mmCIF file of C-alpha atoms in Angstrom:
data_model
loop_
_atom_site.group_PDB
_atom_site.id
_atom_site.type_symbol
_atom_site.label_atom_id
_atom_site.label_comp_id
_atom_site.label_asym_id
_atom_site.label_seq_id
_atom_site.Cartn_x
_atom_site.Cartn_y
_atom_site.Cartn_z
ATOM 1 C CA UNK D 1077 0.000 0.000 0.000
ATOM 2 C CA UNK D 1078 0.952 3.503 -0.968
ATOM 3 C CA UNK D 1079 1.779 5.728 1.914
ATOM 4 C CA UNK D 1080 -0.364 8.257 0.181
ATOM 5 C CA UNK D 1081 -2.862 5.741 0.622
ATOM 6 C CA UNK D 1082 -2.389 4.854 3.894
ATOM 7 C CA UNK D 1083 -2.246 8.605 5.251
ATOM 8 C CA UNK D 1084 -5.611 9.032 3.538
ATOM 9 C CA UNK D 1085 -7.059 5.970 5.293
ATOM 10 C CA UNK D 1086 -5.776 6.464 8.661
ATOM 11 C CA UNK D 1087 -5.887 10.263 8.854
ATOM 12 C CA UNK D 1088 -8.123 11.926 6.215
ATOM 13 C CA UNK D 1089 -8.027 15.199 7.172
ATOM 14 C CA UNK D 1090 -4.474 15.636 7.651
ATOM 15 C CA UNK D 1091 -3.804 14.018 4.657
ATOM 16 C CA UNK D 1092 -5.721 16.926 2.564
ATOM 17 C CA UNK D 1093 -3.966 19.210 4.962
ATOM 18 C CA UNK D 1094 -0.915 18.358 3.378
ATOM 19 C CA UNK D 1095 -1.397 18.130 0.319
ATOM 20 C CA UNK D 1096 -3.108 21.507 0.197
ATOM 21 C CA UNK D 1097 0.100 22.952 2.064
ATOM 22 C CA UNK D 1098 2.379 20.752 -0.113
ATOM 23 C CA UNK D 1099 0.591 22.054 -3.833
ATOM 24 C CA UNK D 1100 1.253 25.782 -2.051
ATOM 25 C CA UNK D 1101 4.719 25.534 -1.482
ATOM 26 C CA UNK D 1102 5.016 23.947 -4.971
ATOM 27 C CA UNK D 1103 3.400 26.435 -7.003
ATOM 28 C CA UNK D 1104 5.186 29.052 -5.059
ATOM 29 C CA UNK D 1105 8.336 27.977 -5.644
ATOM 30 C CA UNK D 1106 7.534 27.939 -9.350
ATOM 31 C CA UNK D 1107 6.278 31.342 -9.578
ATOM 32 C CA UNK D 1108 9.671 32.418 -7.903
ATOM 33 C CA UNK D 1109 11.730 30.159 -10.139
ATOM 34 C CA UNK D 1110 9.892 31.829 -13.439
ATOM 35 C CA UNK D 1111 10.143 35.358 -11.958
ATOM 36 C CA UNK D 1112 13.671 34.921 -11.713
ATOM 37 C CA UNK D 1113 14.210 32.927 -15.050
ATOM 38 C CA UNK D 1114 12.241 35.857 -16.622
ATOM 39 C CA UNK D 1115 14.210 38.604 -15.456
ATOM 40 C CA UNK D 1116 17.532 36.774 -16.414
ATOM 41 C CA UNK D 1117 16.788 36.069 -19.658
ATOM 42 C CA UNK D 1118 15.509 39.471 -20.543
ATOM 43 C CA UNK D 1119 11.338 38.671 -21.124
ATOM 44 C CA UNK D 1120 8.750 40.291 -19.387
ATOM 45 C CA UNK D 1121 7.883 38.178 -16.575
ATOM 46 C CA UNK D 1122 3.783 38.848 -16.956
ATOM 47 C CA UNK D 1123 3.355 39.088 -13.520
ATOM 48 C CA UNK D 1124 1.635 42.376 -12.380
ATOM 49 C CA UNK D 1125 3.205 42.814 -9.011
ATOM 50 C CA UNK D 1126 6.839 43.563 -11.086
ATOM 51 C CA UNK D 1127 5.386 46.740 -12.558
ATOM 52 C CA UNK D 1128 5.193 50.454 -11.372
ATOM 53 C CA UNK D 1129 4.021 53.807 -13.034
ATOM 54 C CA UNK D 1130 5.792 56.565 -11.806
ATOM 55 C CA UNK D 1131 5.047 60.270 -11.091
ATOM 56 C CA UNK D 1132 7.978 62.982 -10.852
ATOM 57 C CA UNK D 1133 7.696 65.693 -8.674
ATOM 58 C CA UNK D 1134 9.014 67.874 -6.005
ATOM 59 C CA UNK D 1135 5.777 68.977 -4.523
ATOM 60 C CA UNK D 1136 3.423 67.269 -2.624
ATOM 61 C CA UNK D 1137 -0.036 65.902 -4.162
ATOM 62 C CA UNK D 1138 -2.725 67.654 -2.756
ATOM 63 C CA UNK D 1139 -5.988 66.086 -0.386
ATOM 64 C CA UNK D 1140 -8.518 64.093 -3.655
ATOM 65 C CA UNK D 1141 -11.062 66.272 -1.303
ATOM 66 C CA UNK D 1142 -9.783 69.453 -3.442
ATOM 67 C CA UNK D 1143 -11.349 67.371 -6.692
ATOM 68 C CA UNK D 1144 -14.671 67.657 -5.099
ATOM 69 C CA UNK D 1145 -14.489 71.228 -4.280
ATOM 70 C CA UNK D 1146 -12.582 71.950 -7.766
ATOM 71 C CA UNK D 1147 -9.879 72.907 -6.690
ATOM 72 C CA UNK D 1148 -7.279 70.086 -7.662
ATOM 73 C CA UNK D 1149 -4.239 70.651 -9.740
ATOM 74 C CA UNK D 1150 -3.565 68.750 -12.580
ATOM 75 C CA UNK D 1151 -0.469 66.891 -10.863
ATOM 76 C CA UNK D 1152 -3.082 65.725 -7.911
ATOM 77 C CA UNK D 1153 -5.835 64.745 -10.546
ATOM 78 C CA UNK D 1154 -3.037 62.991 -13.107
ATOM 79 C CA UNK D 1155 -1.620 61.227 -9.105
ATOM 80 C CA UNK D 1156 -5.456 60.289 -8.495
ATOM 81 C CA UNK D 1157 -6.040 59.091 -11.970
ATOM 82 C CA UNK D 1158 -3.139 56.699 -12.829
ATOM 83 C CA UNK D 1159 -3.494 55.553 -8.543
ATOM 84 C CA UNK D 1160 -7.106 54.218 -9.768
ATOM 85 C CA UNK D 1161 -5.437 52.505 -12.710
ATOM 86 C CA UNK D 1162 -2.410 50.579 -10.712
ATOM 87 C CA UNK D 1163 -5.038 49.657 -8.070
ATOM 88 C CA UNK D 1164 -7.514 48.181 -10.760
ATOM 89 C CA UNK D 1165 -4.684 46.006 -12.019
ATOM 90 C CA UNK D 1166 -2.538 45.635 -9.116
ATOM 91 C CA UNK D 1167 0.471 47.355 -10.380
ATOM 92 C CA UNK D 1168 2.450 49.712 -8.104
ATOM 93 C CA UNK D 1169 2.097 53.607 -8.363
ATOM 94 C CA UNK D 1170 5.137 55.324 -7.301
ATOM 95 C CA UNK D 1171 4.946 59.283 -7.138
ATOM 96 C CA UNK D 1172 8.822 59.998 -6.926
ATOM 97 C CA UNK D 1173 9.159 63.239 -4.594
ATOM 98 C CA UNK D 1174 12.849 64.464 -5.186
ATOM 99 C CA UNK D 1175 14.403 67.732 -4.548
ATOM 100 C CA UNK D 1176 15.466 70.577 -6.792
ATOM 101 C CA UNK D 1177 18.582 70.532 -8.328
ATOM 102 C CA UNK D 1178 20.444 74.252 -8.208
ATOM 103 C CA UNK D 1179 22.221 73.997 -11.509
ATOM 104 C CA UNK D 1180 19.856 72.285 -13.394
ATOM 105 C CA UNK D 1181 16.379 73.050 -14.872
ATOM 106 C CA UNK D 1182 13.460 70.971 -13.012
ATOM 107 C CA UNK D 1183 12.975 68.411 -16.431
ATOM 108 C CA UNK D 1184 16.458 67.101 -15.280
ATOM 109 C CA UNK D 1185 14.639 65.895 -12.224
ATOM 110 C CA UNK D 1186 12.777 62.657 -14.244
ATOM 111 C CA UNK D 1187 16.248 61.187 -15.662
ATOM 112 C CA UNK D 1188 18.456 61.693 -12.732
ATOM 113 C CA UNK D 1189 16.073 60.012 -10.237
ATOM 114 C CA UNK D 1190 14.193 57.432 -11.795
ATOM 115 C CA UNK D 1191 16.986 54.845 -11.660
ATOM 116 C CA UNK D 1192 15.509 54.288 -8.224
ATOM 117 C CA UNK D 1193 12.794 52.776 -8.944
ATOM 118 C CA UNK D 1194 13.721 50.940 -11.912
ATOM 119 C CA UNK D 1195 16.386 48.638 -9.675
ATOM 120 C CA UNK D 1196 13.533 47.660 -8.052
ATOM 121 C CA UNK D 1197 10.987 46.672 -10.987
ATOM 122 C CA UNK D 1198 11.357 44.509 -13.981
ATOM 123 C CA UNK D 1199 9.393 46.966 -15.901
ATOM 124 C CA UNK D 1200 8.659 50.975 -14.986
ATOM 125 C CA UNK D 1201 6.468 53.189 -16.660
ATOM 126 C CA UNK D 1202 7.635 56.912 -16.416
ATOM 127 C CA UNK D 1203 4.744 59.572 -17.086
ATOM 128 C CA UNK D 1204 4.286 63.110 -17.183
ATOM 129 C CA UNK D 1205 1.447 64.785 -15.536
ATOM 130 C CA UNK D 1206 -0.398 65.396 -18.728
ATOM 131 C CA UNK D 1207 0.297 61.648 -20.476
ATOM 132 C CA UNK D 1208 -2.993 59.718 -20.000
ATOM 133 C CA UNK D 1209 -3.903 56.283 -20.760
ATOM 134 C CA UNK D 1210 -6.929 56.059 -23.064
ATOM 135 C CA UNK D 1211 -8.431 53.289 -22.142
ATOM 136 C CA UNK D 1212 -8.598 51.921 -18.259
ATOM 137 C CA UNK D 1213 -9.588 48.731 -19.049
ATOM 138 C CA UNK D 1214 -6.274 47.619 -20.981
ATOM 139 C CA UNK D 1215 -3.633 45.610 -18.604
ATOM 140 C CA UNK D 1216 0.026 47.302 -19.183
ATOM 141 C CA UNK D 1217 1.269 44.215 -20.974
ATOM 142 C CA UNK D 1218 -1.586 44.185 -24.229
ATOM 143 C CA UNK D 1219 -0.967 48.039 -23.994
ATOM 144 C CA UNK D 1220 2.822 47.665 -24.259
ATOM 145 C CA UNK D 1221 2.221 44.314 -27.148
ATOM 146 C CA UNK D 1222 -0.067 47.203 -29.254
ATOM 147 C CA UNK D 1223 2.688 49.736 -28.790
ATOM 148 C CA UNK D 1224 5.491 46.836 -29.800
ATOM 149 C CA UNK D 1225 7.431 46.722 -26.790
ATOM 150 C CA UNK D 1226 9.189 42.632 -27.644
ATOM 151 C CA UNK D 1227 11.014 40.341 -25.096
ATOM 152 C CA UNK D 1228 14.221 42.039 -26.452
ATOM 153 C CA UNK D 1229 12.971 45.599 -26.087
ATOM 154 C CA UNK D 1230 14.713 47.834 -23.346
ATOM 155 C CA UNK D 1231 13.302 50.991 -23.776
ATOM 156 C CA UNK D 1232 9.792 52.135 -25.203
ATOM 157 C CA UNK D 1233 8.431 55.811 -25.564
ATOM 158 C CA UNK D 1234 7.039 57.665 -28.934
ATOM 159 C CA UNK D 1235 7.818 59.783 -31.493
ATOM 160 C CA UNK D 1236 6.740 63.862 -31.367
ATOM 161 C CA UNK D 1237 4.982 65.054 -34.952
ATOM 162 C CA UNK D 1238 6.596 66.810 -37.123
ATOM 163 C CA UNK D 1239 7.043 70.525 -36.876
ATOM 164 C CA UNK D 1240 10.442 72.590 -37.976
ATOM 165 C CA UNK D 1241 8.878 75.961 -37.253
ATOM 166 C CA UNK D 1242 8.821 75.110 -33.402
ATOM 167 C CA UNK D 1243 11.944 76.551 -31.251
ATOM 168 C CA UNK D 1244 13.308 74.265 -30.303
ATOM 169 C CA UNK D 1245 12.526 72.020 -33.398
ATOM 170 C CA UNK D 1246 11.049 68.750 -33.626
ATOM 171 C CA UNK D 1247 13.786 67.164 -35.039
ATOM 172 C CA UNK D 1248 17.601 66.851 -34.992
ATOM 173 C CA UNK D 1249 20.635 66.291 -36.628
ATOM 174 C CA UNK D 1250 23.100 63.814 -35.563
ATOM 175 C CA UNK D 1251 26.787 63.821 -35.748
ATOM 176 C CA UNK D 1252 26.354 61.834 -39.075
ATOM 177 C CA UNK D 1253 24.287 64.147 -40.355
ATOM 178 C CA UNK D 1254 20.828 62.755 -40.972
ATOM 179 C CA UNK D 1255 17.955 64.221 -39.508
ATOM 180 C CA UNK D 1256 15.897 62.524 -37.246
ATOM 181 C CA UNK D 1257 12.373 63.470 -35.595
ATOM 182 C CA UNK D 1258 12.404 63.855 -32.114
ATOM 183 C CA UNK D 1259 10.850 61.335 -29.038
ATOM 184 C CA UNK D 1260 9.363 62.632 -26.350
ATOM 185 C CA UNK D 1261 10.424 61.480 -22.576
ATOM 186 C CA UNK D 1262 7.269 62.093 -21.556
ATOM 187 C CA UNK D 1263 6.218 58.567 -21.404
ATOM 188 C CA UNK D 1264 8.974 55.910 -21.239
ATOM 189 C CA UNK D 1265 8.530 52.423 -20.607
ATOM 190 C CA UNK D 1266 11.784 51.040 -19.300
ATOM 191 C CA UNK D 1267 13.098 47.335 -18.932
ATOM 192 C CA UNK D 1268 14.802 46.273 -15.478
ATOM 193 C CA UNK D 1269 18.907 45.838 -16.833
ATOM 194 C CA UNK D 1270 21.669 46.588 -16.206
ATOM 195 C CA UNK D 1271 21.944 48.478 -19.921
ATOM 196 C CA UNK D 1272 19.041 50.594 -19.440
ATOM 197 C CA UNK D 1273 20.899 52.161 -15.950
ATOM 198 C CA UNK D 1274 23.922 52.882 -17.903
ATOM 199 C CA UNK D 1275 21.677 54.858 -21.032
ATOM 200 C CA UNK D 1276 20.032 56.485 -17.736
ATOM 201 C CA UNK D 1277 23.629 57.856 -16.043
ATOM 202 C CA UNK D 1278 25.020 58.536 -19.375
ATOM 203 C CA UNK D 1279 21.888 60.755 -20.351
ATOM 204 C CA UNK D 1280 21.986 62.541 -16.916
ATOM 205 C CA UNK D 1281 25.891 63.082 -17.326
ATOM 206 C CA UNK D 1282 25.587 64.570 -20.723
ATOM 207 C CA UNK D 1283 25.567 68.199 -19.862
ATOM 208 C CA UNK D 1284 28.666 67.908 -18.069
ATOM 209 C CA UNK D 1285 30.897 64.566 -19.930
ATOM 210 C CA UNK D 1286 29.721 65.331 -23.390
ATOM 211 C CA UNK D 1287 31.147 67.878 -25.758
ATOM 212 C CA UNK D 1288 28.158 69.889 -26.959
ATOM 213 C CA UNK D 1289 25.653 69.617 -24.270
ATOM 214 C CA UNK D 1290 26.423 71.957 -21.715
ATOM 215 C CA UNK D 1291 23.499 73.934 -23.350
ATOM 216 C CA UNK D 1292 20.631 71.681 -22.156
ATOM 217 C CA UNK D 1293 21.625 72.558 -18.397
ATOM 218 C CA UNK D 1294 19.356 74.970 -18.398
ATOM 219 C CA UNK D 1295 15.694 75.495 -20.398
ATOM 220 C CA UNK D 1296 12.169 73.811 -21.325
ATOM 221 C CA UNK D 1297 12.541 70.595 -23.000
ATOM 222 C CA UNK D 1298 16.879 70.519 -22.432
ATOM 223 C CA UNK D 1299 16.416 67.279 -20.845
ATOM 224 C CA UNK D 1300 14.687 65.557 -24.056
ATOM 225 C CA UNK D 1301 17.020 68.168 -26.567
ATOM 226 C CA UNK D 1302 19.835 65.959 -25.005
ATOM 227 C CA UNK D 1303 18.149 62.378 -25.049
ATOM 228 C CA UNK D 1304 17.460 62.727 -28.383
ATOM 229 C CA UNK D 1305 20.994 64.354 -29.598
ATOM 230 C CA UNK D 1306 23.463 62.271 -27.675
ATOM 231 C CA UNK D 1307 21.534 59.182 -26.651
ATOM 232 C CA UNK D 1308 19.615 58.048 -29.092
ATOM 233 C CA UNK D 1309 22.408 57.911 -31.889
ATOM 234 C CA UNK D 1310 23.803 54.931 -29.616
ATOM 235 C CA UNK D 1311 20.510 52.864 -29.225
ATOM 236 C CA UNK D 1312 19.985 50.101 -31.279
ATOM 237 C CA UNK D 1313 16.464 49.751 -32.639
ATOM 238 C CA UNK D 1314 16.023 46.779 -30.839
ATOM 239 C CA UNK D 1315 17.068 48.226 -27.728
ATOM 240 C CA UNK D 1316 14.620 51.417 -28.094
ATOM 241 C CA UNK D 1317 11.361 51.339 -30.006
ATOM 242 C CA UNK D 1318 9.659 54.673 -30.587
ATOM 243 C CA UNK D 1319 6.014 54.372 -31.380
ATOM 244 C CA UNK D 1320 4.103 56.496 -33.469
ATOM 245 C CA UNK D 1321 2.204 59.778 -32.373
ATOM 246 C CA UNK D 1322 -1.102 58.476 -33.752
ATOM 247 C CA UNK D 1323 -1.175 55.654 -31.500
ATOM 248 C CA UNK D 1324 1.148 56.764 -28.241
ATOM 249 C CA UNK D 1325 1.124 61.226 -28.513
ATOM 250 C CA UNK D 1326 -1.177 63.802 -28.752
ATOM 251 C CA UNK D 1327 -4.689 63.933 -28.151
ATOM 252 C CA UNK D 1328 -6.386 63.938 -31.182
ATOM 253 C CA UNK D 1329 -7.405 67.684 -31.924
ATOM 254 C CA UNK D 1330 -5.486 71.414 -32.127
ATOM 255 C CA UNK D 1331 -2.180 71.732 -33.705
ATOM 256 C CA UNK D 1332 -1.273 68.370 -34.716
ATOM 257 C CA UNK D 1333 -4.259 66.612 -35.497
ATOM 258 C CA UNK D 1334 -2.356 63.342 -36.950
ATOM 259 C CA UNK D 1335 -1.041 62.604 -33.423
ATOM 260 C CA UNK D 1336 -4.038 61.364 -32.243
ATOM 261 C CA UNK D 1337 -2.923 59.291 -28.837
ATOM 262 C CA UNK D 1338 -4.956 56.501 -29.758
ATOM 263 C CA UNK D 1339 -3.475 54.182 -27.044
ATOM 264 C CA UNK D 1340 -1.366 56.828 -24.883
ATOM 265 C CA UNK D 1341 -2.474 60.227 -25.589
ATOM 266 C CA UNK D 1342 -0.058 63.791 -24.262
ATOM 267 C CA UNK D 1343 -2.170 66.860 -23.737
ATOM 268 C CA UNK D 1344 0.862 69.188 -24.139
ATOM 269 C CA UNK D 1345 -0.861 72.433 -25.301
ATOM 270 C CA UNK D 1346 -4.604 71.631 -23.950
ATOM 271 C CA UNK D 1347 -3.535 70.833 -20.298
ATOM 272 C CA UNK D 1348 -6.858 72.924 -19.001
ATOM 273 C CA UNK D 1349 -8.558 70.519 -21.222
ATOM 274 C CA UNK D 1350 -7.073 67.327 -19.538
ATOM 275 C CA UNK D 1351 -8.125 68.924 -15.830
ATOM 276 C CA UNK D 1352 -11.463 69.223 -17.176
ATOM 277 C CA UNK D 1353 -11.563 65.829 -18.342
ATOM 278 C CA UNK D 1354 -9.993 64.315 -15.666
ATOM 279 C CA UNK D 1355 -11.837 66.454 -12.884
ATOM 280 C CA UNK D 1356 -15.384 65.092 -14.099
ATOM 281 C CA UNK D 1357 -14.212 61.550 -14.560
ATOM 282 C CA UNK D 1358 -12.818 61.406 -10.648
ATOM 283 C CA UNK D 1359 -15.114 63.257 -8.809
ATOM 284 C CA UNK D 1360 -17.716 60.782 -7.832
ATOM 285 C CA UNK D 1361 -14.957 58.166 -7.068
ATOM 286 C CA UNK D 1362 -13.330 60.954 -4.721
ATOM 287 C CA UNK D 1363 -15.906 63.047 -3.586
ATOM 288 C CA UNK D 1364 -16.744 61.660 -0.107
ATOM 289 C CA UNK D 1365 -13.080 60.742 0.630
ATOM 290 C CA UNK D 1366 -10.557 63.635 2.716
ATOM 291 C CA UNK D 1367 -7.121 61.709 2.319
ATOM 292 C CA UNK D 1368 -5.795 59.189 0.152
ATOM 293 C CA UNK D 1369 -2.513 56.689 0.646
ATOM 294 C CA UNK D 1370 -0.173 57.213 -2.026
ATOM 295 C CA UNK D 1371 3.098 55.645 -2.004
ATOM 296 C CA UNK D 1372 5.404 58.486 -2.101
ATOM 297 C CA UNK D 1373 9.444 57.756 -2.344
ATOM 298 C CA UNK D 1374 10.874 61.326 -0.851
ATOM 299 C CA UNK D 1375 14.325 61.518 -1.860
ATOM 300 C CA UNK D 1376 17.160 64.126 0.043
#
């Protein structure tokens, strides 16, 4: 006789007892064992508890009571928004609280600090205030398939449209001298490895290691001026894939049309518009409540 068989027969209950306990600690262990065989071999280990969206900023959000009253800025409603998202999904919001930096302009504040967070996550998600996600009900991972983030893919965000009358343009010209239309960093999806933290300290050292961009200490926009200048050129296009304005920029309507933000959409000149939108779409989630927990990581 088996001793399964015999511990069933002589002591039913605690033979269910452990096999419950024993099919818990197996599938654990699994899970761990993938996790970890994921992350070393580079593919996104579709697990949601290994993601976080991110928030820059060195203020403090403000109570989700000022949404009732109308009186919410748009980096509390954005917080509140994309907080509703992570929770509906279980991923992990992060608002990054980080000081000012004296002899930089505040846009430096995204690339030197969001290393932080991306040590601890096998994939991040790094939004500005006014980058919404059009549709709530998408998971991260069929957003980031439509978008075509691969297995092989370190870094994800999207191209800005076309305009050469802007100042500073929408496009640059490499050392090689082709021309090549800017990306925005105001949405960047970024893989956990150990390349990505190097692009990320290379990027925030430009203005002082690189010949030529000193200039983007200092001004709207520097930070992206230099991403797309000096970084880019050394990205494969398997390591970075920009996506295209209609599906992950703009918002549909106003200057650029064609950059419709089908998927992600960037209010960059119709911010009022995106606190309208977002005001009436939180208030009756937030309109009895005073406070709210969000996970902020202050950093010195």
């Amino acid at each position: 006789m088996s001793p399964c068989r015999l511990g069933h027969s002589a002591y039913p209950g605690t033979f269910v007892l452990g096999c419950v306990l024993l099919y818990c600690v197996a599938t654990h262990a699994r899970a761990f064992w993938n996790s970890r065989h994921h992350l070393a071999s580079g593919k996104i280990p579709h697990s949601r508890h290994h993601v976080a969206f991110v928030h820059v900023s060195d203020a403090p959000v403000m109570s989700p009571a000022a949404t009732a009253k109308g009186e919410a800025d748009l980096d509390t409603l954005a917080t509140l928004n994309l907080r509703l998202y992570c929770e509906r999904h279980g991923y992990k919001y992060i608002r990054l609280v980080v000081p000012s930096v004296p002899d930089r302009s505040g846009v430096w504040l995204k690339p030197m600090y969001i290393s932080t967070v991306i040590r601890e996550f096998a994939i991040t998600v790094l939004m500005d205030f006014d980058v919404l996600l059009r549709n709530d009900d998408i998971p991260l991972f069929d957003l980031l398939n439509q978008l075509g983030f691969k297995e092989d893919t370190l870094i994800l965000q999207a191209l800005d449209p076309v305009d050469e009358a802007k100042d500073p343009p929408n496009s640059v010209i490499w050392a090689d001298g082709s021309r090549v239309q800017q990306a925005n960093t105001g949405f960047m999806v970024f893989r956990q490895h150990d390349r990505v933290l190097d692009i990320l300290q290379t990027w925030t050292r430009c203005p002082d290691d690189i010949e030529g961009c000193s200039f983007s200490k200092h001004g709207s926009f520097r930070d992206q001026l230099a991403w797309n200048q000096f970084i880019r050129p050394n990205l494969t296009n398997t390591e970075l894939v920009l996506a295209p304005c209609e599906t992950a920029n703009g918002y549909g309507f106003g200057a650029y049309p064609e950059c419709r933000g089908e998927i992600v959409s960037h209010w960059w000149l119709s911010k009022s518009e995106l606190v309208d939108l977002l005001r009436a779409k939180l208030l009756n989630h937030y309109v009895t409540q005073d406070i709210i927990n969000i996970d902020a990581w202050v950093i010195d």
